[in-house]
Short mmCIF file of C-alpha atoms in Angstrom, two decimals:
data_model
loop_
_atom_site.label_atom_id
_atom_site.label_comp_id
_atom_site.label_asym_id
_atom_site.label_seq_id
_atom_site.Cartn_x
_atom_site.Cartn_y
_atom_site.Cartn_z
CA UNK B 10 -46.59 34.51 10.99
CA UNK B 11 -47.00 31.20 9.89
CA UNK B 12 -49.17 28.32 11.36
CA UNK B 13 -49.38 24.62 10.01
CA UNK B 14 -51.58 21.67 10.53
CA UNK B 15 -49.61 18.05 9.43
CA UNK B 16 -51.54 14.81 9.92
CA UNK B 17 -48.14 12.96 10.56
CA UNK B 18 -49.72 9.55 10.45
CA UNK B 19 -47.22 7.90 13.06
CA UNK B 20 -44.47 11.05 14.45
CA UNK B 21 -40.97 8.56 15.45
CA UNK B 22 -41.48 6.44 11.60
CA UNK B 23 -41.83 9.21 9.75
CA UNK B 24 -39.60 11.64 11.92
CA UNK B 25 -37.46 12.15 9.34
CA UNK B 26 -39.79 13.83 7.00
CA UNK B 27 -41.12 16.01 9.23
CA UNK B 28 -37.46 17.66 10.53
CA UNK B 29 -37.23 17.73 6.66
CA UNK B 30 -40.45 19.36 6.10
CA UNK B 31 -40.00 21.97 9.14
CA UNK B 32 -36.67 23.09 7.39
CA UNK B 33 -38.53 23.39 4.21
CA UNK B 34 -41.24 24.98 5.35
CA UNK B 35 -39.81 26.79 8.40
CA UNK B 36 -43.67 27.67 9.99
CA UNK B 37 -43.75 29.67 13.30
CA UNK B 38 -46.45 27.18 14.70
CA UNK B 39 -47.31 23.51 14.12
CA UNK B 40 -50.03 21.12 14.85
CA UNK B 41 -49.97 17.54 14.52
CA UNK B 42 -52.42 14.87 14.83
CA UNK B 43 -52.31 11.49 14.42
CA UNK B 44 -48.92 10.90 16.77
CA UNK B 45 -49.51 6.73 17.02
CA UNK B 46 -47.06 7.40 20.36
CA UNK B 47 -47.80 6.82 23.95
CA UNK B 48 -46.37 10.08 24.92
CA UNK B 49 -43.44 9.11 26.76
CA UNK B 50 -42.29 8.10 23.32
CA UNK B 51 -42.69 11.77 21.78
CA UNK B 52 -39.65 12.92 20.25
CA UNK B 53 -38.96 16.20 21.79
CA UNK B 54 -35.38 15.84 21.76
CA UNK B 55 -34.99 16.52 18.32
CA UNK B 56 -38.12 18.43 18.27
CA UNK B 57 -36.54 21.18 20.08
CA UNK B 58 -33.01 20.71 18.07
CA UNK B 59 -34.92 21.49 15.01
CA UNK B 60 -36.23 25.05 17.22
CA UNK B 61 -39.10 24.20 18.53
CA UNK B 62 -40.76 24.09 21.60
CA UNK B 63 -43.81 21.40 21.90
CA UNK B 64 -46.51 19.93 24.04
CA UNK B 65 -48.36 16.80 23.25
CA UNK B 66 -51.27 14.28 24.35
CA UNK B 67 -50.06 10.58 23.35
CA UNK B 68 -51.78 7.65 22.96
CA UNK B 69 -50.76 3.64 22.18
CA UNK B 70 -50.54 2.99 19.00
CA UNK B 71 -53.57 5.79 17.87
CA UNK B 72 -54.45 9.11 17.96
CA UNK B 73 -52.60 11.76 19.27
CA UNK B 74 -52.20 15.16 19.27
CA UNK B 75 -49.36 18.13 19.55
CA UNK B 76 -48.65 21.54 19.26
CA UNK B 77 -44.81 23.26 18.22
CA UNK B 78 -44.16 26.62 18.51
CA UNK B 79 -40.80 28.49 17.58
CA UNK B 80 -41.87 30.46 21.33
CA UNK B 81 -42.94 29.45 24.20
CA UNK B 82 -46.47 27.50 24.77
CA UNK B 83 -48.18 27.82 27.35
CA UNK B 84 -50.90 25.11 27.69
CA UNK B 85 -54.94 25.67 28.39
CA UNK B 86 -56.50 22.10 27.66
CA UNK B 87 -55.34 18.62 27.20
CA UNK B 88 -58.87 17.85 26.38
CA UNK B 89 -62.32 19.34 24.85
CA UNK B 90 -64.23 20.50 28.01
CA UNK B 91 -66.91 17.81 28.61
CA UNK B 92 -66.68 13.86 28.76
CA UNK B 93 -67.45 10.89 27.22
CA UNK B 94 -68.37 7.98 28.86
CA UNK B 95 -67.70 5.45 25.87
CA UNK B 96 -64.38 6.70 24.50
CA UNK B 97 -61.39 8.37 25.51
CA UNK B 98 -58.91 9.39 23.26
CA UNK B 99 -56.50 11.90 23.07
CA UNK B 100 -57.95 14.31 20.41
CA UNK B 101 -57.51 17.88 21.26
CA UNK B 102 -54.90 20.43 22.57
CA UNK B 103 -55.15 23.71 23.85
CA UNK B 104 -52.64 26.70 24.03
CA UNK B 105 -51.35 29.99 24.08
CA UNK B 106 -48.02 30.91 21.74
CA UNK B 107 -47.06 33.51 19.61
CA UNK B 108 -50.11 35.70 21.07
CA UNK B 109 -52.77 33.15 19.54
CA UNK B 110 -55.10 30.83 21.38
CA UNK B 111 -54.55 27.60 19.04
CA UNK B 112 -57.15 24.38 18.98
CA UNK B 113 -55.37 21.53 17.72
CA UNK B 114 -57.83 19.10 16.98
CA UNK B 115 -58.08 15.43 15.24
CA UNK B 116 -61.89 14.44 14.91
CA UNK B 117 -62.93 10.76 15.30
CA UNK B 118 -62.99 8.94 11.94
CA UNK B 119 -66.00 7.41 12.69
CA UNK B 120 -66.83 4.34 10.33
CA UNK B 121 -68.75 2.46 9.29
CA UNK B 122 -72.14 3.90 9.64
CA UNK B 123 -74.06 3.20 11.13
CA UNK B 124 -72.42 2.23 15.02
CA UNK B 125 -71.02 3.74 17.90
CA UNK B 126 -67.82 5.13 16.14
CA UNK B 127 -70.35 7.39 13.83
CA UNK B 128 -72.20 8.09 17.33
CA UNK B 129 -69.29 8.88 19.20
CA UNK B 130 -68.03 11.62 16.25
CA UNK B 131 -71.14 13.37 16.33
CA UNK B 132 -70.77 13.35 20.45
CA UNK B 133 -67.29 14.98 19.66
CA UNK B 134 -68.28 17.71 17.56
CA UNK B 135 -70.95 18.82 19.97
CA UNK B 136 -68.20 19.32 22.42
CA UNK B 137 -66.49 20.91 19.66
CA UNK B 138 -69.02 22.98 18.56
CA UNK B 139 -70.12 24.59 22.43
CA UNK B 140 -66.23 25.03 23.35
CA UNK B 141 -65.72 26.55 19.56
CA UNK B 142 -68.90 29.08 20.50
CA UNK B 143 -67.35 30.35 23.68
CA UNK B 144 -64.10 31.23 21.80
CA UNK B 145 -65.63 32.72 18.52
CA UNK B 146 -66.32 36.45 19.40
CA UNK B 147 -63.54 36.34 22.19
CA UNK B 148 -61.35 39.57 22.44
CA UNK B 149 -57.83 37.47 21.39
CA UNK B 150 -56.93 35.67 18.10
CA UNK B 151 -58.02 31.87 18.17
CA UNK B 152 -57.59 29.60 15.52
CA UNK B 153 -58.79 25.88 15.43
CA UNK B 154 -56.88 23.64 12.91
CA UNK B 155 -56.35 20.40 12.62
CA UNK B 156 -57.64 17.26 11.11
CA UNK B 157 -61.55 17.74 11.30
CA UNK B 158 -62.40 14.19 8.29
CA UNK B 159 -65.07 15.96 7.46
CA UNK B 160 -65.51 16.45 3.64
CA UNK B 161 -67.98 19.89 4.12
CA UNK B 162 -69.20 19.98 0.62
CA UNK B 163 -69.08 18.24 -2.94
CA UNK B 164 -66.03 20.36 -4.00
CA UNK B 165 -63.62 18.49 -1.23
CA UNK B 166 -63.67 15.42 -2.71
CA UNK B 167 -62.88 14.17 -6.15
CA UNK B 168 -65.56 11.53 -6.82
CA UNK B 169 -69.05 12.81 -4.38
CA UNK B 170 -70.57 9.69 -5.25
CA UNK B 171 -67.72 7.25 -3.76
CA UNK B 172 -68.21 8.63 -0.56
CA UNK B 173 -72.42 8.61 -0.07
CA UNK B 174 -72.05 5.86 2.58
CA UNK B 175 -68.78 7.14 4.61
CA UNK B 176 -68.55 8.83 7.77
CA UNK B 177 -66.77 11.63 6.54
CA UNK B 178 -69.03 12.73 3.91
CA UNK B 179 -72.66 11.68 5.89
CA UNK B 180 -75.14 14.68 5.72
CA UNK B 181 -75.04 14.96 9.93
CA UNK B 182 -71.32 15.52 10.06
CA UNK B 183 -71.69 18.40 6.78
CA UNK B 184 -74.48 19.74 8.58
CA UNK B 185 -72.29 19.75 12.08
CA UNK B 186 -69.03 21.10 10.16
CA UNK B 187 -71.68 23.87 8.38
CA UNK B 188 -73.14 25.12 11.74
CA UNK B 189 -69.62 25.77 13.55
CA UNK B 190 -68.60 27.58 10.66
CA UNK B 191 -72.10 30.04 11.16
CA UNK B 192 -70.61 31.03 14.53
CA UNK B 193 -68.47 32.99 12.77
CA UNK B 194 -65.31 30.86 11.97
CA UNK B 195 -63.49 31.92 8.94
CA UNK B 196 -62.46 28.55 6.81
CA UNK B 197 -58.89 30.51 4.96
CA UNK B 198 -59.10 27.70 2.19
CA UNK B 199 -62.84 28.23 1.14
CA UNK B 200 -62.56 32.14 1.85
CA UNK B 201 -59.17 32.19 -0.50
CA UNK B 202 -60.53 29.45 -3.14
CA UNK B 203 -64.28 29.39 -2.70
CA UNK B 204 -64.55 27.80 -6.12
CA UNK B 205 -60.93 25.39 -6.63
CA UNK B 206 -60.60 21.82 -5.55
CA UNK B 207 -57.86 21.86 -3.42
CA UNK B 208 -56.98 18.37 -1.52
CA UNK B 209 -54.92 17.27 1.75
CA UNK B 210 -55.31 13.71 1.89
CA UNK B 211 -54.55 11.14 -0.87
CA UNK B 212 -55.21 7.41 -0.25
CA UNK B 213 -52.45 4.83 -0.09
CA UNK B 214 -54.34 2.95 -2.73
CA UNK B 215 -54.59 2.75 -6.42
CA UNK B 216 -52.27 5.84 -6.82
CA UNK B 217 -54.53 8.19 -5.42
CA UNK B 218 -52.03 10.72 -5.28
CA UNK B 219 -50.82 10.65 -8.91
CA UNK B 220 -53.98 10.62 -10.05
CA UNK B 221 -55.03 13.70 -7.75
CA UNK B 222 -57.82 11.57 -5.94
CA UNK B 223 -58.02 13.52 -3.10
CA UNK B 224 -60.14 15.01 -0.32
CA UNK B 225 -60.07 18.23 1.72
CA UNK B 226 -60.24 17.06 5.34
CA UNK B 227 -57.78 19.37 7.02
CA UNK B 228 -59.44 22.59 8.23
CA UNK B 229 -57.98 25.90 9.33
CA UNK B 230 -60.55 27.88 11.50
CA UNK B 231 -60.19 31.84 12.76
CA UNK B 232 -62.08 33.50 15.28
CA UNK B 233 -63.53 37.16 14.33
CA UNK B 234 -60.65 38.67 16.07
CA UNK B 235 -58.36 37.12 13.73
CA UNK B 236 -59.52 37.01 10.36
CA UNK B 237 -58.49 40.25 9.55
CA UNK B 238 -55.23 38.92 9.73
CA UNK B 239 -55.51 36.42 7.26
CA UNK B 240 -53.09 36.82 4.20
CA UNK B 241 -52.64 33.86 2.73
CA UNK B 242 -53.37 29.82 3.06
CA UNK B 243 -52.36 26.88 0.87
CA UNK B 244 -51.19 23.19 0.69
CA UNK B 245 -47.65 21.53 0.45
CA UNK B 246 -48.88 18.82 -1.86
CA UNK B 247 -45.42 17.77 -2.70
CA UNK B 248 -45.05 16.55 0.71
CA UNK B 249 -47.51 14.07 0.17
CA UNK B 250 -45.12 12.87 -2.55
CA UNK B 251 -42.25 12.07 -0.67
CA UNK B 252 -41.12 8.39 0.17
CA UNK B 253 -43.03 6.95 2.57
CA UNK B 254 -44.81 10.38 3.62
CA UNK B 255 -47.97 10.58 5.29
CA UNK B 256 -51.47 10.52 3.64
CA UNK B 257 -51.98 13.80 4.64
CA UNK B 258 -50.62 17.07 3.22
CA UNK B 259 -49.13 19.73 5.71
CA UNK B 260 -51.75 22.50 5.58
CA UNK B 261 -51.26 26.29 6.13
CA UNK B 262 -51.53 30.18 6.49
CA UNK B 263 -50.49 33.39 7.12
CA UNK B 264 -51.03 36.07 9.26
CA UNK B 265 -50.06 39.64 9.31
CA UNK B 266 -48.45 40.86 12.71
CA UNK B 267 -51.12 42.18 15.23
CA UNK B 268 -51.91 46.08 13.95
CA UNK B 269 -49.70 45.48 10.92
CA UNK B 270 -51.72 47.32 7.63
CA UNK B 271 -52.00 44.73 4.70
#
């Protein structure tokens, strides 16, 4: 089994390279972020043409979340348990497919620091982290994954020192990223590579990409129950290549089949 994470960056202009990416790719699972769609505006016409199901959160012109699923979904949360009085955005979806409970999630930027935004993304990953604890040692397969812009250590970045003052790299939201990880979360990229830079995100500016200026801010999460299934986890860098593609790389792994011997 397959399962992806793709920070789309706006779903109906770049439509096109995602059906061309799906093709490519051809994962059993998708989660999106970043849909820039109210969600009447979701393309699930040609979603479902291209095989897969989907549910989705919109939002004008931000945010935005989705899950795809080659089988049926069958949805558990539109939203992280808990409110917030200052913000609502549509950040987080919740469901069952393909025998996996799957988080997708896309954290709050939060910049510039200090202010509310950086306030209101440490609110969020509270939430995060007490729904995240309740799941961890549960008797089914859960997997959070998504876009977390968190930068957890020096290695997910290119240049440590370029990012002292952002939001995404500030010692609280390591420190936060670090402590839901101690639950018992499995991170497949830093359990695969512990020691190799390995990027999804590549600025628009000063050809970040060629250059391989990058940062690791797409995460992929198991539960205990689950990490035994882990085979394999990588990024489709090329993607980011593509005309007029996202800033974000697709991101993902692979599981054996439930009982299957690796």
């Amino acid at each position: 089994m397959k399962i992806a994470t793709y920070n789309i960056n706006g779903i109906n202009g770049r439509l096109e390279i995602l059906l061309r990416w799906l093709k490519e790719a051809d994962p059993d699972i998708v989660c999106l972020q970043e849909l820039k769609a109210e969600s009447r505006s979701f393309p699930e016409q040609e979603i479902n043409t291209a095989g897969y199901n989907a549910i989705w959160v919109g939002q004008k012109s931000w945010n935005g979340v989705a899950i795809l699923s080659k089988t049926e979904i069958k949805e558990l949360h539109r939203d992280l348990p808990g409110e917030d009085d200052e913000f609502t955005h549509s950040r987080y979806i919740e469901a069952f497919t393909g025998g996996i409970v799957v988080g997708c999630l896309y954290l709050p930027n939060g910049n510039p620091v200090p202010g509310p935004k950086f306030d209101y993304k440490l609110r969020w990953f509270k939430r995060l982290a007490k729904h995240a604890k309740n799941l961890v040692d549960r008797e089914l397969p859960v997997i959070l994954i998504g876009d977390y812009n968190v930068m957890p250590t020096d290695l997910d970045t290119y240049k440590p020192e370029k990012y002292v003052n952002n939001a995404l790299f500030q010692p609280e939201v390591k420190k936060a990223y670090a402590q839901l990880v101690k639950q018992g979360w499995t991170d497949v990229i830093r359990k695969l590579y512990p020691d190799e830079p390995i990027y999804t995100f590549w600025d628009y500016l000063r050809n970040a990409y060629e250059w391989n200026a990058g940062l690791r801010l797409d995460h992929v999460l198991l539960n205990k129950h689950i990490a035994p299934r882990l085979v394999s986890a990588g990024v489709d860098k090329h993607v980011r290549g593509w005309k007029d593609a996202s800033d974000h790389a697709p991101v993902w792994v692979t599981l054996t089949s439930p009982g299957a011997n690796r």
